[in-house]
Amino acid sequence: MNRTIFPTNKILQRADKEQLLDQRGIAIWFTGLSGSGKTTIAIALEKELHANGLLTQMLDGDNMRAGINNNLGFSNEDRTENIRRIAEVTKLFVNSGIITICCFVSPTEEIRNTARTIIGAADFMEVFVNTPLEICEKRDVKGLYAKARKGEIEDFTGITAPYENPLNPAIEITNNFTIEESVKKIIEKINL
Ligand code: ADP
């Protein structure tokens, strides 16, 4: 008699979930300066995918830092741990067949590579929202640039901390794209 409690051939696999949902799990990883438009485009993208009957989950600094990462600060060590947990959570969603939309400044190649390695390159679609710093600063959606200029925020990306442009993003969105055009470009690339 086979006494294995959970034989692997009886555990539901990713393919079973994807078949149920009739979609493929993928991480759409937005990177770009604060105020570049990551969240705005992601919200519009999620709405459009949802309207097309697709299951999505958005992850961003707000929901991750408020919950699972609420014990982490902004030291190098904590930033690394922050991204590691985000990527592990993303992987769980992707492995359930869910289109997972991640909005994080993720300013360095190292950080993005960590995420890509954990999630798996085949499931990782990098979207670079390449809006010039001057425009992001002018928008100053959250008032953070003004604070950073006054020295009230340390290591603020674009002002007192570097942003390294992605070397080979799957998609690059420039500021002459409308939100609708950006969404269309991403959906074409996902090839649903
Ligand atoms: P991030 O998530 O990258 O910090 P947000 O999406 O919060 O950026 O803010 C971007 C701001 O830029 C929003 O106020 C948005 O309305 C504005 N915006 C203007 N034009 C565009 C565009 N073409 N694409 C995205 N955002 C735009």
Tab-separated table of C-alpha atoms and ligand atoms in Angstrom:
chain	number	residue	atom	x	y	z
A	1	MET	CA	0.000	0.000	0.000
A	2	ASN	CA	1.311	3.445	-0.898
A	3	ARG	CA	1.525	5.449	2.311
A	4	THR	CA	2.671	8.723	0.755
A	5	ILE	CA	0.328	11.320	2.187
A	6	PHE	CA	0.487	13.863	-0.639
A	7	PRO	CA	1.722	12.107	-3.757
A	8	THR	CA	2.924	14.826	-6.087
A	9	ASN	CA	0.938	13.431	-8.983
A	10	LYS	CA	-2.256	14.192	-7.035
A	11	ILE	CA	-1.389	17.770	-6.071
A	12	LEU	CA	-2.957	20.276	-8.412
A	13	GLN	CA	-0.401	21.845	-10.689
A	14	ARG	CA	-0.075	25.311	-12.166
A	15	ALA	CA	-1.338	23.953	-15.484
A	16	ASP	CA	-4.558	22.808	-13.756
A	17	LYS	CA	-5.144	26.305	-12.406
A	18	GLU	CA	-4.341	27.901	-15.746
A	19	GLN	CA	-6.756	25.546	-17.439
A	20	LEU	CA	-9.481	26.425	-14.931
A	21	LEU	CA	-8.924	30.148	-15.438
A	22	ASP	CA	-8.254	29.790	-19.158
A	23	GLN	CA	-5.291	32.139	-18.935
A	24	ARG	CA	-1.564	32.059	-18.361
A	25	GLY	CA	0.042	33.358	-15.173
A	26	ILE	CA	2.611	36.100	-15.683
A	27	ALA	CA	4.264	38.880	-13.710
A	28	ILE	CA	4.072	42.289	-15.342
A	29	TRP	CA	6.816	44.195	-13.563
A	30	PHE	CA	6.610	47.992	-13.818
A	31	THR	CA	9.779	49.929	-13.052
A	32	GLY	CA	10.347	53.673	-13.220
A	33	LEU	CA	10.738	56.810	-11.152
A	34	SER	CA	8.177	57.836	-8.566
A	35	GLY	CA	5.431	59.667	-10.451
A	36	SER	CA	6.413	58.151	-13.800
A	37	GLY	CA	2.947	56.608	-14.190
A	38	LYS	CA	3.420	52.998	-13.074
A	39	THR	CA	0.345	52.879	-10.854
A	40	THR	CA	-1.848	54.874	-13.227
A	41	ILE	CA	-1.059	52.597	-16.166
A	42	ALA	CA	-1.294	49.479	-13.991
A	43	ILE	CA	-4.773	50.425	-12.749
A	44	ALA	CA	-5.972	51.005	-16.321
A	45	LEU	CA	-4.330	47.759	-17.447
A	46	GLU	CA	-5.939	45.780	-14.627
A	47	LYS	CA	-9.400	47.196	-15.466
A	48	GLU	CA	-8.991	46.283	-19.127
A	49	LEU	CA	-7.805	42.735	-18.363
A	50	HIS	CA	-10.618	42.254	-15.842
A	51	ALA	CA	-13.177	43.452	-18.386
A	52	ASN	CA	-11.789	40.780	-20.713
A	53	GLY	CA	-12.501	38.072	-18.130
A	54	LEU	CA	-8.964	37.699	-16.831
A	55	LEU	CA	-7.989	37.308	-13.183
A	56	THR	CA	-5.398	39.806	-11.966
A	57	GLN	CA	-3.707	40.931	-8.777
A	58	MET	CA	-1.918	44.234	-8.284
A	59	LEU	CA	0.986	44.530	-5.884
A	60	ASP	CA	2.528	47.858	-5.004
A	61	GLY	CA	4.599	49.566	-2.371
A	62	ASP	CA	1.484	50.561	-0.485
A	63	ASN	CA	-0.140	47.152	-0.062
A	64	MET	CA	3.159	45.303	0.436
A	65	ARG	CA	4.781	47.722	2.873
A	66	ALA	CA	1.535	48.127	4.829
A	67	GLY	CA	1.193	44.383	5.329
A	68	ILE	CA	3.684	41.598	4.844
A	69	ASN	CA	6.655	44.003	4.825
A	70	ASN	CA	5.554	46.312	7.642
A	71	ASN	CA	8.633	45.450	9.673
A	72	LEU	CA	11.010	46.667	6.951
A	73	GLY	CA	12.606	50.085	6.489
A	74	PHE	CA	14.803	51.513	3.755
A	75	SER	CA	18.279	50.312	4.684
A	76	ASN	CA	20.038	48.339	1.967
A	77	GLU	CA	19.382	45.137	3.854
A	78	ASP	CA	15.674	45.899	4.271
A	79	ARG	CA	15.281	46.952	0.634
A	80	THR	CA	16.753	43.620	-0.436
A	81	GLU	CA	14.433	41.720	1.889
A	82	ASN	CA	11.500	43.853	0.697
A	83	ILE	CA	12.052	42.867	-2.915
A	84	ARG	CA	12.727	39.222	-2.040
A	85	ARG	CA	9.356	38.910	-0.282
A	86	ILE	CA	7.552	40.799	-3.042
A	87	ALA	CA	9.022	38.457	-5.647
A	88	GLU	CA	8.154	35.347	-3.622
A	89	VAL	CA	4.555	36.538	-3.218
A	90	THR	CA	4.405	37.348	-6.933
A	91	LYS	CA	5.593	33.837	-7.726
A	92	LEU	CA	2.779	32.310	-5.674
A	93	PHE	CA	0.194	34.314	-7.607
A	94	VAL	CA	1.805	33.527	-10.970
A	95	ASN	CA	1.887	29.836	-10.080
A	96	SER	CA	-1.862	30.040	-9.493
A	97	GLY	CA	-2.274	31.304	-13.042
A	98	ILE	CA	-2.931	34.907	-12.055
A	99	ILE	CA	-1.751	37.917	-14.036
A	100	THR	CA	0.229	39.727	-11.367
A	101	ILE	CA	0.880	43.414	-11.883
A	102	CYS	CA	3.780	44.716	-9.803
A	103	CYS	CA	4.455	48.432	-9.361
A	104	PHE	CA	7.748	49.151	-7.683
A	105	VAL	CA	10.362	51.800	-8.440
A	106	SER	CA	12.911	48.922	-8.351
A	107	PRO	CA	15.726	51.311	-9.234
A	108	THR	CA	18.683	49.009	-9.816
A	109	GLU	CA	19.547	46.139	-12.126
A	110	GLU	CA	20.443	44.141	-9.045
A	111	ILE	CA	16.979	44.539	-7.518
A	112	ARG	CA	15.220	43.726	-10.797
A	113	ASN	CA	17.492	40.736	-11.365
A	114	THR	CA	16.665	39.428	-7.910
A	115	ALA	CA	12.971	39.647	-8.742
A	116	ARG	CA	13.488	38.098	-12.195
A	117	THR	CA	15.493	35.213	-10.750
A	118	ILE	CA	12.959	34.409	-8.019
A	119	ILE	CA	9.919	34.694	-10.309
A	120	GLY	CA	11.645	33.031	-13.271
A	121	ALA	CA	12.635	34.863	-16.447
A	122	ALA	CA	9.931	33.149	-18.529
A	123	ASP	CA	7.210	34.596	-16.288
A	124	PHE	CA	8.719	38.053	-15.861
A	125	MET	CA	7.760	40.862	-18.209
A	126	GLU	CA	9.613	44.078	-17.486
A	127	VAL	CA	7.823	47.321	-18.349
A	128	PHE	CA	10.009	50.416	-18.140
A	129	VAL	CA	7.955	53.572	-17.647
A	130	ASN	CA	10.539	55.994	-18.951
A	131	THR	CA	9.194	59.398	-17.962
A	132	PRO	CA	11.871	62.101	-17.573
A	133	LEU	CA	12.699	63.179	-14.041
A	134	GLU	CA	11.653	66.787	-14.809
A	135	ILE	CA	8.106	65.632	-15.627
A	136	CYS	CA	7.873	63.323	-12.595
A	137	GLU	CA	9.093	66.130	-10.389
A	138	LYS	CA	6.651	68.613	-11.886
A	139	ARG	CA	3.760	66.176	-11.305
A	140	ASP	CA	4.991	65.469	-7.762
A	141	VAL	CA	1.902	63.304	-7.182
A	142	LYS	CA	2.706	62.597	-3.544
A	143	GLY	CA	4.748	65.708	-2.726
A	144	LEU	CA	7.819	63.521	-2.279
A	145	TYR	CA	10.100	65.384	-4.711
A	146	ALA	CA	9.592	68.667	-2.850
A	147	LYS	CA	10.441	66.929	0.398
A	148	ALA	CA	13.476	65.235	-1.129
A	149	ARG	CA	14.740	68.589	-2.498
A	150	LYS	CA	14.400	70.066	0.987
A	151	GLY	CA	16.471	67.184	2.356
A	152	GLU	CA	13.536	65.735	4.281
A	153	ILE	CA	13.796	62.320	2.586
A	154	GLU	CA	17.091	60.504	2.344
A	155	ASP	CA	18.117	58.446	-0.674
A	156	PHE	CA	15.211	59.483	-2.855
A	157	THR	CA	15.431	57.865	-6.299
A	158	GLY	CA	16.189	60.399	-9.028
A	159	ILE	CA	17.273	63.113	-6.583
A	160	THR	CA	19.720	61.680	-4.085
A	161	ALA	CA	19.752	58.038	-5.166
A	162	PRO	CA	20.351	56.674	-8.661
A	163	TYR	CA	17.878	55.091	-11.045
A	164	GLU	CA	19.507	52.675	-13.469
A	165	ASN	CA	17.584	52.339	-16.719
A	166	PRO	CA	16.687	48.718	-17.529
A	167	LEU	CA	19.085	47.314	-20.100
A	168	ASN	CA	16.588	45.271	-22.053
A	169	PRO	CA	12.972	45.877	-20.994
A	170	ALA	CA	10.231	43.896	-22.733
A	171	ILE	CA	8.360	47.172	-23.143
A	172	GLU	CA	9.389	50.790	-22.825
A	173	ILE	CA	6.729	53.412	-22.309
A	174	THR	CA	7.698	56.992	-22.982
A	175	ASN	CA	5.805	60.058	-21.921
A	176	ASN	CA	4.352	60.692	-25.362
A	177	PHE	CA	2.139	57.627	-24.876
A	178	THR	CA	-1.371	58.135	-23.557
A	179	ILE	CA	-2.523	55.812	-20.781
A	180	GLU	CA	-4.730	53.953	-23.303
A	181	GLU	CA	-1.816	53.531	-25.721
A	182	SER	CA	0.383	52.225	-22.919
A	183	VAL	CA	-2.242	49.645	-21.920
A	184	LYS	CA	-2.712	48.570	-25.542
A	185	LYS	CA	1.028	48.105	-26.016
A	186	ILE	CA	1.295	45.905	-22.919
A	187	ILE	CA	-1.739	43.793	-23.832
A	188	GLU	CA	-0.351	43.235	-27.337
A	189	LYS	CA	2.918	42.076	-25.830
A	190	ILE	CA	1.280	39.671	-23.360
A	191	ASN	CA	-0.407	38.178	-26.399
A	192	LEU	CA	-3.506	36.884	-24.610
B	1	ADP	P1	4.048	55.998	-9.982
B	1	ADP	O1	3.129	54.866	-9.641
B	1	ADP	O2	5.029	55.662	-11.065
B	1	ADP	O3	4.707	56.624	-8.787
B	1	ADP	P2	1.600	57.476	-10.504
B	1	ADP	O4	0.846	56.615	-11.461
B	1	ADP	O5	1.215	57.462	-9.058
B	1	ADP	O6	3.176	57.163	-10.661
B	1	ADP	O7	1.537	58.990	-11.000
B	1	ADP	C1	1.658	59.387	-12.331
B	1	ADP	C2	0.881	60.687	-12.584
B	1	ADP	O8	1.091	61.102	-13.934
B	1	ADP	C3	-0.599	60.548	-12.390
B	1	ADP	O9	-1.088	61.679	-11.724
B	1	ADP	C4	-1.149	60.487	-13.828
B	1	ADP	O10	-2.457	60.940	-13.943
B	1	ADP	C5	-0.164	61.379	-14.557
B	1	ADP	N1	-0.041	61.120	-15.990
B	1	ADP	C6	-0.151	62.055	-16.964
B	1	ADP	N2	0.009	61.535	-18.181
B	1	ADP	C7	0.232	60.222	-18.010
B	1	ADP	C8	0.482	59.134	-18.918
B	1	ADP	N3	0.515	59.317	-20.246
B	1	ADP	N4	0.693	57.899	-18.381
B	1	ADP	C9	0.672	57.721	-17.043
B	1	ADP	N5	0.446	58.691	-16.142
B	1	ADP	C10	0.216	59.945	-16.603
